[in-house]
mmCIF file of N, CA, C and O in Angstrom:
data_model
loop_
_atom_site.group_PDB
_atom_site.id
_atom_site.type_symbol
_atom_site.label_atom_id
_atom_site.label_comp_id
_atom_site.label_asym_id
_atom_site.label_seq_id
_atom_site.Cartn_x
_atom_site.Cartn_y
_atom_site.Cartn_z
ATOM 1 N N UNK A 136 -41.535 -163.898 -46.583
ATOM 2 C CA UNK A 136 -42.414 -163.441 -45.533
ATOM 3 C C UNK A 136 -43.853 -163.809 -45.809
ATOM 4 O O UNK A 136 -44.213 -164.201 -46.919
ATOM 5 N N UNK A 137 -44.585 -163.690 -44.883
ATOM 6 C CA UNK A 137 -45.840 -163.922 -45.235
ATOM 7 C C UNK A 137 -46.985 -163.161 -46.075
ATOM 8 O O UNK A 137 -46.834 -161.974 -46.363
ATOM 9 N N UNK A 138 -47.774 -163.654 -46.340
ATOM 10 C CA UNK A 138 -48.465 -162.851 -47.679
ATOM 11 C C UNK A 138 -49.569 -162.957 -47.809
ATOM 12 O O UNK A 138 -50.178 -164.024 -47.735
ATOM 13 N N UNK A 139 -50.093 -161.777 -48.047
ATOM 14 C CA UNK A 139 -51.988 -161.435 -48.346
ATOM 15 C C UNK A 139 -52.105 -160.426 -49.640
ATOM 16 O O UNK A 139 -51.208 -159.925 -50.318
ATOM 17 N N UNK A 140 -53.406 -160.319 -49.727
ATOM 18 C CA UNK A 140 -54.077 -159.909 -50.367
ATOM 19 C C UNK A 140 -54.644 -158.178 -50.148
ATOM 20 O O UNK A 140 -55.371 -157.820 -49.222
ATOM 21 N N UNK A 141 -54.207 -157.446 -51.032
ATOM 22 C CA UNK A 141 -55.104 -156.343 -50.511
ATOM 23 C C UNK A 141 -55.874 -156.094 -51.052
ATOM 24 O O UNK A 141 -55.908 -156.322 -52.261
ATOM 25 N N UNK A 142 -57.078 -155.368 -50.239
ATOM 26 C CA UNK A 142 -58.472 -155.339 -50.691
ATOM 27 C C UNK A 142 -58.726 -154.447 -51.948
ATOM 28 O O UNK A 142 -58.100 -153.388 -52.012
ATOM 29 N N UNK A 143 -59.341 -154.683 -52.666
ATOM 30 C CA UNK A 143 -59.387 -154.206 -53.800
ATOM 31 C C UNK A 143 -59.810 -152.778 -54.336
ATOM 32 O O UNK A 143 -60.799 -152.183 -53.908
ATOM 33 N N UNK A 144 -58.891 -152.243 -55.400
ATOM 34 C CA UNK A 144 -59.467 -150.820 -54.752
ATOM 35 C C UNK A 144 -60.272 -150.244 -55.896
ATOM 36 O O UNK A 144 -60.203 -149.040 -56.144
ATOM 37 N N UNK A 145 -61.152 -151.191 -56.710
ATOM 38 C CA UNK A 145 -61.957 -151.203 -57.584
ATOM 39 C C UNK A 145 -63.687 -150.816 -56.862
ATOM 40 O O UNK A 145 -64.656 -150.117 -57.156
ATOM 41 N N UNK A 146 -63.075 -152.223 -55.274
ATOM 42 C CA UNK A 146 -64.634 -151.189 -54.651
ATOM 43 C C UNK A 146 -64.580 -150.102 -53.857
ATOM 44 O O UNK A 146 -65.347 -149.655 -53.004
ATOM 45 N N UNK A 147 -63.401 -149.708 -54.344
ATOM 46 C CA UNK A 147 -63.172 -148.174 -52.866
ATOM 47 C C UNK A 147 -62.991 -147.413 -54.530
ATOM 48 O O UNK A 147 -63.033 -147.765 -55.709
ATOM 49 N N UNK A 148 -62.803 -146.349 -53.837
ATOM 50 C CA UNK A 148 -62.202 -144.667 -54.788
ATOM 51 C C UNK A 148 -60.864 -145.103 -54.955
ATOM 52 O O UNK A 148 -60.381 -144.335 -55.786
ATOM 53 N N UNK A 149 -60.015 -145.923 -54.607
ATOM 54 C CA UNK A 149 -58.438 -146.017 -54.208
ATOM 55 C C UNK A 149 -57.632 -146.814 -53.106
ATOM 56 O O UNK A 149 -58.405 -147.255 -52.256
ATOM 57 N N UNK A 150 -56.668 -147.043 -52.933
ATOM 58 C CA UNK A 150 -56.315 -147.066 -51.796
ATOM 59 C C UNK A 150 -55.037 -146.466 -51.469
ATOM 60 O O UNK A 150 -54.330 -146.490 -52.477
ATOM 61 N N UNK A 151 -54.267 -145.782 -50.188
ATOM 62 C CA UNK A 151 -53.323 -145.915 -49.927
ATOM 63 C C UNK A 151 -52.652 -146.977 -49.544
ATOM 64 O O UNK A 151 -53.449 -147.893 -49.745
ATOM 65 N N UNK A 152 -51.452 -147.541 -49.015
ATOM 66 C CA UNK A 152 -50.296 -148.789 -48.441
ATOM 67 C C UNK A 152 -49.748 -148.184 -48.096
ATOM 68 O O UNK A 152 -49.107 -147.620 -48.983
ATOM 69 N N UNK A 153 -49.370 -147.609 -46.424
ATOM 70 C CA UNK A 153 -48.625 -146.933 -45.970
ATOM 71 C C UNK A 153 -47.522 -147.723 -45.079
ATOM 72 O O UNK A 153 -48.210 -148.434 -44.346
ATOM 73 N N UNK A 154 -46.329 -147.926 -44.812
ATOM 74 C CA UNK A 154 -45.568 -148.642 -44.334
ATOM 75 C C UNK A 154 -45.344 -148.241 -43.001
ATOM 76 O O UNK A 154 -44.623 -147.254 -42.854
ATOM 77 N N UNK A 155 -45.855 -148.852 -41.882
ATOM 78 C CA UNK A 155 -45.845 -147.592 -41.112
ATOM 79 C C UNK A 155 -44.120 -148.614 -39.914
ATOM 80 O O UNK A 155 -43.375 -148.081 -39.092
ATOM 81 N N UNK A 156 -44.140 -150.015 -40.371
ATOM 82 C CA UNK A 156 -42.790 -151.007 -39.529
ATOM 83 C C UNK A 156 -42.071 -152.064 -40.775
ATOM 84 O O UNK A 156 -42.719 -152.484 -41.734
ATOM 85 N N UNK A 157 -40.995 -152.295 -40.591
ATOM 86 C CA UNK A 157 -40.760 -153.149 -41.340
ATOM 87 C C UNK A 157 -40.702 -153.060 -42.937
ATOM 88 O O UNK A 157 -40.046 -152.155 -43.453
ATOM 89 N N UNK A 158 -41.332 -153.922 -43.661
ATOM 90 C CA UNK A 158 -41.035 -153.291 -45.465
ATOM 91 C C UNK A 158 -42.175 -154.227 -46.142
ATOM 92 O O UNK A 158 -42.752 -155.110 -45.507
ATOM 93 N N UNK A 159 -42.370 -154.003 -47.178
ATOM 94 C CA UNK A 159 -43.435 -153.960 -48.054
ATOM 95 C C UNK A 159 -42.777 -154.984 -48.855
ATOM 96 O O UNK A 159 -41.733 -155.171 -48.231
ATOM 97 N N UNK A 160 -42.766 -155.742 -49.846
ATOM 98 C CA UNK A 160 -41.972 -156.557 -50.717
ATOM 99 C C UNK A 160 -42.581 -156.792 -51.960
ATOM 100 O O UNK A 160 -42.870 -157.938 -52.305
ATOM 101 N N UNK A 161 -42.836 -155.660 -52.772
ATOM 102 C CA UNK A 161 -43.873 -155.703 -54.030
ATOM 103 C C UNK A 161 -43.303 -155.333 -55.496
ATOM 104 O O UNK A 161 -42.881 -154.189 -55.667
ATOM 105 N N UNK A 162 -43.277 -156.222 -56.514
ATOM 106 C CA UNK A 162 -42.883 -155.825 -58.056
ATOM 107 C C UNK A 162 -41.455 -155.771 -58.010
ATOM 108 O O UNK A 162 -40.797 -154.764 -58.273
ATOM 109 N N UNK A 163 -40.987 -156.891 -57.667
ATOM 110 C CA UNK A 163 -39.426 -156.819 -57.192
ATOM 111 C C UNK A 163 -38.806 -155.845 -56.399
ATOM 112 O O UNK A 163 -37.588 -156.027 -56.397
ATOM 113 N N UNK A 164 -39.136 -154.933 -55.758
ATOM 114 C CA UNK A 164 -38.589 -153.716 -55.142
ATOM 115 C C UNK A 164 -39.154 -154.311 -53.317
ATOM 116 O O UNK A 164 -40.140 -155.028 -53.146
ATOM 117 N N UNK A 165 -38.395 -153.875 -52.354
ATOM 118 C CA UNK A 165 -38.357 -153.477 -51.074
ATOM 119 C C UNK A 165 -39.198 -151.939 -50.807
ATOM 120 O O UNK A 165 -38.716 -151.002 -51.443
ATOM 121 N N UNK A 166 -39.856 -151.764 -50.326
ATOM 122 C CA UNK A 166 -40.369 -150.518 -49.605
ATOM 123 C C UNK A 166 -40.254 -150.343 -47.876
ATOM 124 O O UNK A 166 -41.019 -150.772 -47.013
ATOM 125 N N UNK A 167 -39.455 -149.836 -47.788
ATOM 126 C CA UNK A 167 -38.906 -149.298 -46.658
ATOM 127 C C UNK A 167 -40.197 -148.714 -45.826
ATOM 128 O O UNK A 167 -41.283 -148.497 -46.363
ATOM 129 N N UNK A 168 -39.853 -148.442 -44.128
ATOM 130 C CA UNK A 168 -40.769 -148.099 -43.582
ATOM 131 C C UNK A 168 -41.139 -146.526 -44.104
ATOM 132 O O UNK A 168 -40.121 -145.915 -44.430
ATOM 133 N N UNK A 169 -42.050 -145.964 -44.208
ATOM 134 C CA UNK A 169 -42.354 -145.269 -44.311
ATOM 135 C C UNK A 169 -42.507 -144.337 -45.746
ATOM 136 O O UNK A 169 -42.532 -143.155 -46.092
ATOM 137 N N UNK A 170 -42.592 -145.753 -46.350
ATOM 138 C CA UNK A 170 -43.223 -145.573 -47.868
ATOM 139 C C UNK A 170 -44.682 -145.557 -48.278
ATOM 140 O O UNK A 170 -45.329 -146.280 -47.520
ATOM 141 N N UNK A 171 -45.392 -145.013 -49.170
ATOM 142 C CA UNK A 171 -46.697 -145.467 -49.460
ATOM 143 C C UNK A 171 -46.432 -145.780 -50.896
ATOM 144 O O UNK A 171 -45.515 -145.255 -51.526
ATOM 145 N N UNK A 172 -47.476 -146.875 -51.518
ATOM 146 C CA UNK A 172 -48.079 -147.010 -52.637
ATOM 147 C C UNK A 172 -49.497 -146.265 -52.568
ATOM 148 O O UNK A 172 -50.099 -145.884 -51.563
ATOM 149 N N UNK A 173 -49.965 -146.137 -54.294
ATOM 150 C CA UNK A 173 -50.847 -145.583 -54.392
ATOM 151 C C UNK A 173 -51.902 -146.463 -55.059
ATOM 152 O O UNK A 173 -51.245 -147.501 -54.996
ATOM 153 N N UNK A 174 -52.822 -146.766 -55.536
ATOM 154 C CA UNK A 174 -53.189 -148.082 -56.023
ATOM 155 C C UNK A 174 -54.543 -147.041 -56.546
ATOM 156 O O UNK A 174 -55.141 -146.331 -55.737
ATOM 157 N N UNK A 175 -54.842 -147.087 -57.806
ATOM 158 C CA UNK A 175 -56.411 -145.846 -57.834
ATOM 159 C C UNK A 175 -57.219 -146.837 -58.319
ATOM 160 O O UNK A 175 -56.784 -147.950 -58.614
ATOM 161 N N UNK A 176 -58.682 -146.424 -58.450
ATOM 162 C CA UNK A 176 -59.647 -147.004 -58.481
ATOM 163 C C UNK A 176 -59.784 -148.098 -59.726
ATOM 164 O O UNK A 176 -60.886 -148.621 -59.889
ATOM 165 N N UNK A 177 -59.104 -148.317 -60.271
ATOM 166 C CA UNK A 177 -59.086 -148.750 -61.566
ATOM 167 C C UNK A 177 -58.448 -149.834 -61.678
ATOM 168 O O UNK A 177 -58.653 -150.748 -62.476
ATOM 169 N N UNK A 178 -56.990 -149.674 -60.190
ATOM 170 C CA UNK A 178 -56.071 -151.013 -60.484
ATOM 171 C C UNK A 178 -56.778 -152.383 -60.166
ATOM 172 O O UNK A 178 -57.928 -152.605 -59.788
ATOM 173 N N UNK A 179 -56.075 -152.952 -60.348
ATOM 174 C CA UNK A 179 -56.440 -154.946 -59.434
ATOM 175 C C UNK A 179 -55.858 -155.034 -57.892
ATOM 176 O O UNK A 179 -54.627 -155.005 -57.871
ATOM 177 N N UNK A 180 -56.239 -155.096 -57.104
ATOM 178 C CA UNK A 180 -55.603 -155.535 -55.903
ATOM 179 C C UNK A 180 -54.066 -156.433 -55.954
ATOM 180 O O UNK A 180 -53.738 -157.287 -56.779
ATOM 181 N N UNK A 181 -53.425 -156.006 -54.991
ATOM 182 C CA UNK A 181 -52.076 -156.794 -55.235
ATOM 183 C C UNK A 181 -51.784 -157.811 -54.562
ATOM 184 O O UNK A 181 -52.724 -158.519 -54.200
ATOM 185 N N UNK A 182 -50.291 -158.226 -54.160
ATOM 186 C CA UNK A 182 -50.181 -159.495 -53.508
ATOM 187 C C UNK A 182 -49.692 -158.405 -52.458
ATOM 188 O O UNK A 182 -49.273 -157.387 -53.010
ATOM 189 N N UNK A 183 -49.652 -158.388 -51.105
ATOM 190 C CA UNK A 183 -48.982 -158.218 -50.233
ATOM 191 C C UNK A 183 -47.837 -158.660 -49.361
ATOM 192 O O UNK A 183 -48.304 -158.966 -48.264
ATOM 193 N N UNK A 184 -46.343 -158.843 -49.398
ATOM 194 C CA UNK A 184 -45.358 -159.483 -48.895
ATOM 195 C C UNK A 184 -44.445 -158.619 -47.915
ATOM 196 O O UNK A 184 -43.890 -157.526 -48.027
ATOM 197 N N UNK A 185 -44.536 -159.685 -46.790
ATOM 198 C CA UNK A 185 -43.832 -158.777 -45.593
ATOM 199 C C UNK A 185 -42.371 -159.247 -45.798
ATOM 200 O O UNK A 185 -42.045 -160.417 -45.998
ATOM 201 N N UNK A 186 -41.308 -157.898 -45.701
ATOM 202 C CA UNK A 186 -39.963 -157.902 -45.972
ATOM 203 C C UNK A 186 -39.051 -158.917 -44.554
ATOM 204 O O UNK A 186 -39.862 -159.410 -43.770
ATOM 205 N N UNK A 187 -38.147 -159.102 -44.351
ATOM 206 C CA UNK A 187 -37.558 -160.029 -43.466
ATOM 207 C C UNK A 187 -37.539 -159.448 -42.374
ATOM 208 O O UNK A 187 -37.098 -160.115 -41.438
ATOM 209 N N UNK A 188 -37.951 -158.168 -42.111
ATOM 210 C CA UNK A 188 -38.192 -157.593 -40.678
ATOM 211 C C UNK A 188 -39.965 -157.460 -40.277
ATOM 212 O O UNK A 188 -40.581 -156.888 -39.378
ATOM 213 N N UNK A 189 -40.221 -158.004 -41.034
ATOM 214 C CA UNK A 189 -41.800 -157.937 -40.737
ATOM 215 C C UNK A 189 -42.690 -156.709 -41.332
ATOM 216 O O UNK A 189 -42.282 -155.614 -41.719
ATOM 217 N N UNK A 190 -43.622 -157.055 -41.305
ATOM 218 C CA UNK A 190 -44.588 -155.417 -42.145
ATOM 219 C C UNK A 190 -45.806 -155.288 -41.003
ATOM 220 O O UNK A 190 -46.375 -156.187 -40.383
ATOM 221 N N UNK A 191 -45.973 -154.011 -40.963
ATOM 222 C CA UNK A 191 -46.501 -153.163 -40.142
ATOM 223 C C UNK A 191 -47.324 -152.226 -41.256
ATOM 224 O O UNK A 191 -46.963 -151.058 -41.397
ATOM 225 N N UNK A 192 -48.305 -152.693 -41.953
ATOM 226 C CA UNK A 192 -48.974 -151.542 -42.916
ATOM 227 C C UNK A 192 -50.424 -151.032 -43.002
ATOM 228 O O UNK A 192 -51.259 -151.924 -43.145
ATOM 229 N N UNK A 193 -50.828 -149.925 -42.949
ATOM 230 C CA UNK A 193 -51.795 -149.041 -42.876
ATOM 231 C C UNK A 193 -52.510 -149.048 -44.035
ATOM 232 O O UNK A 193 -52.033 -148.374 -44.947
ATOM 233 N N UNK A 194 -53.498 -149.615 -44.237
ATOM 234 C CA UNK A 194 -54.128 -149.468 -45.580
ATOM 235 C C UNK A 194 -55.315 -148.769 -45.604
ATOM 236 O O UNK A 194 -56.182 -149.103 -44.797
ATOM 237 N N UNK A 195 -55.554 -147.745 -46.473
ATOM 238 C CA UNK A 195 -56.355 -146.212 -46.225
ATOM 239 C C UNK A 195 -57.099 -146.562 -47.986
ATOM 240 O O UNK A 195 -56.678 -146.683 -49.137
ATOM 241 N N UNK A 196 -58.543 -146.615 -47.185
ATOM 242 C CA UNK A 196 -59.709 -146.696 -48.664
ATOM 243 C C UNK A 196 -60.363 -145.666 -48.329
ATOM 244 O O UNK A 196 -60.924 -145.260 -47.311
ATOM 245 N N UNK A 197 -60.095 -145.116 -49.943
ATOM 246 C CA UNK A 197 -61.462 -143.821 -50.360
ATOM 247 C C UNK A 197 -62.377 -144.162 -50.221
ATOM 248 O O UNK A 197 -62.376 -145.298 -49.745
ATOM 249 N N UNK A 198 -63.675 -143.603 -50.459
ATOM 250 C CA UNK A 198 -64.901 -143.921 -50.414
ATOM 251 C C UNK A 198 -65.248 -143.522 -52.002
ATOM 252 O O UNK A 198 -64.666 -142.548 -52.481
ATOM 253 N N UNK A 199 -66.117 -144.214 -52.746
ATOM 254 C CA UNK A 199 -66.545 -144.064 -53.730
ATOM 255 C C UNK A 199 -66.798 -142.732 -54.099
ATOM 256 O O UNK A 199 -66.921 -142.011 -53.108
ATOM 257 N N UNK A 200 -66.929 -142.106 -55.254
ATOM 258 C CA UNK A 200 -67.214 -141.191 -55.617
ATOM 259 C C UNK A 200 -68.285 -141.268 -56.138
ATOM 260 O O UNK A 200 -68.655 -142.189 -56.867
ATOM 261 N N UNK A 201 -69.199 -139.857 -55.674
ATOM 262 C CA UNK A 201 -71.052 -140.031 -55.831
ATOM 263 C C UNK A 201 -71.045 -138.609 -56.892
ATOM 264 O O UNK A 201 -70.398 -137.562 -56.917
ATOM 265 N N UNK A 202 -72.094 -139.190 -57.691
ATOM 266 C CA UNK A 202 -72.486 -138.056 -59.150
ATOM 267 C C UNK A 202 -73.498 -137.659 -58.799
ATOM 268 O O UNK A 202 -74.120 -136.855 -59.493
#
């Protein structure tokens, strides 16, 4: 399937990956609709791969955290 990049969640607080059609195709595993990943401020951005029914995904950034 086709494939991107998600935005990195080094400049956000985090991100969610919410599956909201279709499937996710990440770290050898399938994610079904209506899965989330969690990705926290610390990880690397991933590859994004849409499963053979297509992906439909919601991607939800924190906002930085202020001291």
């Amino acid at each position: 399937g086709m494939t991107v990049m998600s935005p990195s969640p080094q400049r956000a607080g985090g991100l969610y990956l919410f599956v909201v059609n279709g499937s996710l195709e990440h770290a050898n595993a399938q994610w079904p609709r209506w899965s989330m990943l969690a990705l926290d401020k610390t990880a690397d951005a991933i590859e994004i791969r849409a499963g053979s029914a297509g992906l439909e995904l919601l991607v939800l950034e924190f906002p930085h955290e202020t001291t």
